[in-house]
Every structure is written in C-alpha cells, then in structure tokens.
mmCIF file of C-alpha atoms in Angstrom:
data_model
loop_
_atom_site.group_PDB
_atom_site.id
_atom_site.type_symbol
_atom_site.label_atom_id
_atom_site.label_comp_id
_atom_site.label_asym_id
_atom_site.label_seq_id
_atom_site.Cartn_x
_atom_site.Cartn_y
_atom_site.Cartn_z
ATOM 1 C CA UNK A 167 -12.036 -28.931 -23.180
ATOM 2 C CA UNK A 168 -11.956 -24.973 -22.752
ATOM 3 C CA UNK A 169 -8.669 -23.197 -20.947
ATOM 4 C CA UNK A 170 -8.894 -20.089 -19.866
ATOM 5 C CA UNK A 171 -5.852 -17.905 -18.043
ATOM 6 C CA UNK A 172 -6.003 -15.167 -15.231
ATOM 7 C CA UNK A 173 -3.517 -13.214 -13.510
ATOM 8 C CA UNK A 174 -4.674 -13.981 -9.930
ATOM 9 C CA UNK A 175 -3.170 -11.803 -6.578
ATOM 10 C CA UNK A 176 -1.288 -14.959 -6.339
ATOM 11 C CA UNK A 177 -0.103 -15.796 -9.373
ATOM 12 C CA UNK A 178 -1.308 -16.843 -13.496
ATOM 13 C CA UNK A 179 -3.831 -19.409 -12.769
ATOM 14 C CA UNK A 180 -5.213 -22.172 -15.723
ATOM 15 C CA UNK A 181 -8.251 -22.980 -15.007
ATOM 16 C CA UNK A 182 -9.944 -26.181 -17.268
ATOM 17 C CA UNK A 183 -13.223 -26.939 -17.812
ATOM 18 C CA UNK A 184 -14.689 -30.257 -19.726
ATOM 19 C CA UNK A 185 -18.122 -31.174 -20.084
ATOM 20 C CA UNK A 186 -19.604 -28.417 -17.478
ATOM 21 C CA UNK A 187 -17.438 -29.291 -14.833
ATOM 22 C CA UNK A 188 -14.337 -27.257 -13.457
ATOM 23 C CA UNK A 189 -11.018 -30.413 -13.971
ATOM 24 C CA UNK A 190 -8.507 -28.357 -13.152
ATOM 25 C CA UNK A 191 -7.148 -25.137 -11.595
ATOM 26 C CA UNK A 192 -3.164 -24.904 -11.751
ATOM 27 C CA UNK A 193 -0.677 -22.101 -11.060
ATOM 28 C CA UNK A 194 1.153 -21.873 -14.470
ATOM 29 C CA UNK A 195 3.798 -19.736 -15.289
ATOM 30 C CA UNK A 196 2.597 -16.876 -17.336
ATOM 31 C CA UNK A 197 -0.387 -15.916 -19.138
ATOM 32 C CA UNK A 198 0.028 -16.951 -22.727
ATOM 33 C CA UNK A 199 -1.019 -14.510 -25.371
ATOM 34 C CA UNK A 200 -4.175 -15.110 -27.569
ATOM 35 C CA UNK A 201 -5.741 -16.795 -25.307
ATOM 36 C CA UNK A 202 -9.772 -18.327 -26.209
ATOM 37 C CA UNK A 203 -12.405 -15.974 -24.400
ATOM 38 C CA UNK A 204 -13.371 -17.573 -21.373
ATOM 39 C CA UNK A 205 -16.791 -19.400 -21.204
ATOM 40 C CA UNK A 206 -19.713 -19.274 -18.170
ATOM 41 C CA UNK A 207 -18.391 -21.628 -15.988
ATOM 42 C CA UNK A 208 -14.669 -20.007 -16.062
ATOM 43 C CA UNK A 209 -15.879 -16.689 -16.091
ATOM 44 C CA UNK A 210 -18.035 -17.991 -12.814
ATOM 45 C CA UNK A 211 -15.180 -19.450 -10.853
ATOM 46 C CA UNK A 212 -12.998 -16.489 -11.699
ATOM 47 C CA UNK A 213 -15.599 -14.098 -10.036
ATOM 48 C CA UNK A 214 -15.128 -16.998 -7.192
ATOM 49 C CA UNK A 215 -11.826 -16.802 -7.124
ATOM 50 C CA UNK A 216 -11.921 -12.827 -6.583
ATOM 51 C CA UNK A 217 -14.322 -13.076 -3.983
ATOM 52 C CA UNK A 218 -12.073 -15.364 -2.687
ATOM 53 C CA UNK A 219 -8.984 -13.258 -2.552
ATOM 54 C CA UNK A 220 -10.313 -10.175 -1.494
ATOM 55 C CA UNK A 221 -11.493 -11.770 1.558
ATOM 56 C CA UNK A 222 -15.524 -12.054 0.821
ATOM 57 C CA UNK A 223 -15.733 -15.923 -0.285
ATOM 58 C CA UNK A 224 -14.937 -18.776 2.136
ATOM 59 C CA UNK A 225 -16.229 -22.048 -0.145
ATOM 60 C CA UNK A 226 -16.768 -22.682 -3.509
ATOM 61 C CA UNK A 227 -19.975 -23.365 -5.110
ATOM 62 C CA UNK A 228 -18.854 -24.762 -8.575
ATOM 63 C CA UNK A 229 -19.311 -28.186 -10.318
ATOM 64 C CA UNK A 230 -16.276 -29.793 -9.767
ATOM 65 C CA UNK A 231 -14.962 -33.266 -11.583
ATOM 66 C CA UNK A 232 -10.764 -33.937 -10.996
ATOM 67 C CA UNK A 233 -9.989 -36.904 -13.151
ATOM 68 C CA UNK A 234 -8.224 -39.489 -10.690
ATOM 69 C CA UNK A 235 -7.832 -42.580 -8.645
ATOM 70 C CA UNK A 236 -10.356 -43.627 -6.045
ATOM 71 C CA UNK A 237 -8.254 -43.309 -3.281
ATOM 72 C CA UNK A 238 -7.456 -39.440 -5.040
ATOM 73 C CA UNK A 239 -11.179 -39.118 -5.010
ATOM 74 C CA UNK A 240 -11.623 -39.894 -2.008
ATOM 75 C CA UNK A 241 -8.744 -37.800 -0.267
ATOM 76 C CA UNK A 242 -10.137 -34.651 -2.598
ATOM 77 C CA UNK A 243 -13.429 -35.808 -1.268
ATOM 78 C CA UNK A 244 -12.281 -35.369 2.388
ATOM 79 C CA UNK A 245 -10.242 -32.215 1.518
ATOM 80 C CA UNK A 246 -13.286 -30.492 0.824
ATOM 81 C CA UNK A 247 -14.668 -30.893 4.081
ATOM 82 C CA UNK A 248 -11.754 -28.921 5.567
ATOM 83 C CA UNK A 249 -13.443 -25.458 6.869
ATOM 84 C CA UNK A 250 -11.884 -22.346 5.612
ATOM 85 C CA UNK A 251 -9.390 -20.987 7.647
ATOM 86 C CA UNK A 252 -8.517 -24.613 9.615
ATOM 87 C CA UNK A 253 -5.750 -26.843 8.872
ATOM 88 C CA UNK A 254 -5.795 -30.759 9.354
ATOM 89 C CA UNK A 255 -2.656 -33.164 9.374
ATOM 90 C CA UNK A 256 -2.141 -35.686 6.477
ATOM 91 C CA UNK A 257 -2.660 -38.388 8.962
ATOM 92 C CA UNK A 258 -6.203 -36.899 9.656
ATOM 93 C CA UNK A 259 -7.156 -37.059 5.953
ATOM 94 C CA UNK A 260 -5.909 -40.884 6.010
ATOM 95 C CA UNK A 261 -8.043 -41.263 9.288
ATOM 96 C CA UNK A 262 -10.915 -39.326 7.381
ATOM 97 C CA UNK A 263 -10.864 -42.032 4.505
ATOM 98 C CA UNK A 264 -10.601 -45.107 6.007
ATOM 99 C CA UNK A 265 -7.145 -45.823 5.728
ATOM 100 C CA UNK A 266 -5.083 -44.099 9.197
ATOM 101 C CA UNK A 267 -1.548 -45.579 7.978
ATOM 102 C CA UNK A 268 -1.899 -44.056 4.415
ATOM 103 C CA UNK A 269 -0.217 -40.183 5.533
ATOM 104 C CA UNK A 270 1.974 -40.659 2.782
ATOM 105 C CA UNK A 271 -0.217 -41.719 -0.057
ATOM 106 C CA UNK A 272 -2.499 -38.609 0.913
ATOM 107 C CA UNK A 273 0.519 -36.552 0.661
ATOM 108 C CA UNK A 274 0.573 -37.918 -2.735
ATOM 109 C CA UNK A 275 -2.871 -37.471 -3.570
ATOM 110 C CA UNK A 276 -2.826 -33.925 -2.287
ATOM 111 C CA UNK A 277 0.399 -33.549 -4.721
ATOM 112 C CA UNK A 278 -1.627 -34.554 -7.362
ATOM 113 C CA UNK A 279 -5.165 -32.734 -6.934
ATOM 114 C CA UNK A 280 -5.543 -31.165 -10.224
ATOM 115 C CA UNK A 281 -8.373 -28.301 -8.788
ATOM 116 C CA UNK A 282 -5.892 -25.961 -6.554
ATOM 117 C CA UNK A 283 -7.468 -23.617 -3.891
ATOM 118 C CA UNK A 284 -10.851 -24.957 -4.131
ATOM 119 C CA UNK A 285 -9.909 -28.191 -3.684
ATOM 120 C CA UNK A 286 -8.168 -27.158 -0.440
ATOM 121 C CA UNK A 287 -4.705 -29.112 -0.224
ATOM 122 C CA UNK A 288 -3.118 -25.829 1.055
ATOM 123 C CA UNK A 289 -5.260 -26.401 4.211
ATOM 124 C CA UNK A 290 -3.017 -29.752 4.764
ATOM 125 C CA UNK A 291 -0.316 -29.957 7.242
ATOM 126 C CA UNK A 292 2.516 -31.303 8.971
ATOM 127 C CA UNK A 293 1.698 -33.517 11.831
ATOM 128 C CA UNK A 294 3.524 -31.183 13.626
ATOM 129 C CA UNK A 295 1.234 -27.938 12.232
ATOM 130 C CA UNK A 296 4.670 -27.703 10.205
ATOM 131 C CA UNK A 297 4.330 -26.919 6.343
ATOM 132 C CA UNK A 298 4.914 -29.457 3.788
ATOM 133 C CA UNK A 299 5.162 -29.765 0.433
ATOM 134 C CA UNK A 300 2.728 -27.440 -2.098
ATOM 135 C CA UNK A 301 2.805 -28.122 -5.823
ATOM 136 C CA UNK A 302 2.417 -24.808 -5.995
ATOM 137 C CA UNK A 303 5.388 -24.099 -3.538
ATOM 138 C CA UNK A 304 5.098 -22.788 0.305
ATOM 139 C CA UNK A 305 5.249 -19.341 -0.048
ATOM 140 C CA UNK A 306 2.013 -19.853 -1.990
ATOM 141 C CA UNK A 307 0.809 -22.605 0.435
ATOM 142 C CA UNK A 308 1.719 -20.236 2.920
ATOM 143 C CA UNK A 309 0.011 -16.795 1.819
ATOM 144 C CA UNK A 310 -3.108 -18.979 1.162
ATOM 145 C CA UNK A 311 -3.424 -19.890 4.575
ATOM 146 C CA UNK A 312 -2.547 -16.454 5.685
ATOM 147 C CA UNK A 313 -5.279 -15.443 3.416
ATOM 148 C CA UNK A 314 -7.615 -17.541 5.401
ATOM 149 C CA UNK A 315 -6.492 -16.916 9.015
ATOM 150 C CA UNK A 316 -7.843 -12.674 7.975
ATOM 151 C CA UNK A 317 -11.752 -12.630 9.386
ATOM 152 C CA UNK A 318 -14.111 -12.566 5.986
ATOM 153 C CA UNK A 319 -15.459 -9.575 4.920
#
C-alpha cells in the first residue's frame, strides 16, 4: 500500500493506492511531515485532481478499486455515472441499482465511499435538491458542486 498527501484548494487530501489501483481518496486533517515520495499512479491522479480544480477536468480516467460491499459497489458503480456538474437524489441511485426503497442504505454507502471526488458522492442530493450529509462536511460538499456548476475551461 503507498500513501501519499497533498494540500488540495480544498483541503489535505490522502490519497491510497494498492496493487495499481487508486482505494482511497480522503480529506484528512493535515499533511503529515516526512511523508514517502509519491509513486506514478498518485502523482497521476494528483495532476487529475488539479485539472480538476482549476476548472479543465470533468471525469477521471484512473484505475479505481474501493474495497466494499456489493451493494457499496454497486451504488459507487452508479455514482460514477453521475455527469459532472448534475446532481441526482439518493432515491435515484436506489432506483439506478435495483433496489428504489433502499434511499437510506445509499446514503450509507455514499457515507462510506472510500475514493472522494472521483467517486462523485458530492453530486448526491436531497430529494428535495436539499444538501445532505458529506463525510467530508457541506461546505466541502457544497464548494464541490459550486466547482462544477462554473463552465470548464
């Protein structure tokens, strides 16, 4: 497993790779010091990232592979498919995977996705458009999708 830190526009970010494949993407608190140089892949979905933030990048071409349940998998899965800049309700996700009365357990899943950003939970809404919960918090949840709603560059 290789970590590697970065002090995003948004944030410290940890970023975790394992066996080629991007697990997870977290807001952490700080930066730790002494931190392992990054390798290809991290370095790679950094420059993402940027792109990202500065308003050039609107997916992510990265391998990804979040370690969770098949029902997780599957809401990831469906998150994935949400086009930059749009929003969908947590009852479309459920609808999206099979299972319409499961709102709830896809808020959980989104709670749980361990690949912030590009995995794209902070595209998931109230039924009401409101926002809900962010393991990252709202305000982030919030200046993503106000990141998203500028026209790409």
């Amino acid at each position: 497993m290789d970590l590697w830190y970065w002090n995003s526009p948004l944030g410290p970010l940890c970023l975790t790779q394992e066996e080629g494949s991007l697990v997870s993407l977290q807001f952490c608190p700080a930066v730790p010091q002494g931190i392992p140089g990054s390798t290809p892949l991290l370095a790679e979905a950094q420059r993402q990232l940027e792109e990202y933030f500065a308003g050039a990048r609107t997916s992510f071409d990265l391998p990804l592979a979040p370690h969770g349940t098949p029902f997780q998998q599957a809401v990831w899965g469906a998150l994935l498919d949400i086009p930059y800049g749009e929003t969908r309700s947590y009852g479309q996700i459920a609808a999206a995977v099979g299972r319409p009365k499961a709102s709830r357990a896809v808020g959980g899943a989104c709670h749980c996705n361990p690949i912030a950003i590009i995995v794209p939970c902070h595209r998931v809404v109230g039924a009401s458009g409101s926002l809900t919960g962010y393991a990252g918090g709202l305000d982030l949840k919030a200046a993503l999708l106000a990141l998203e709603q500028k026209k790409p560059q």
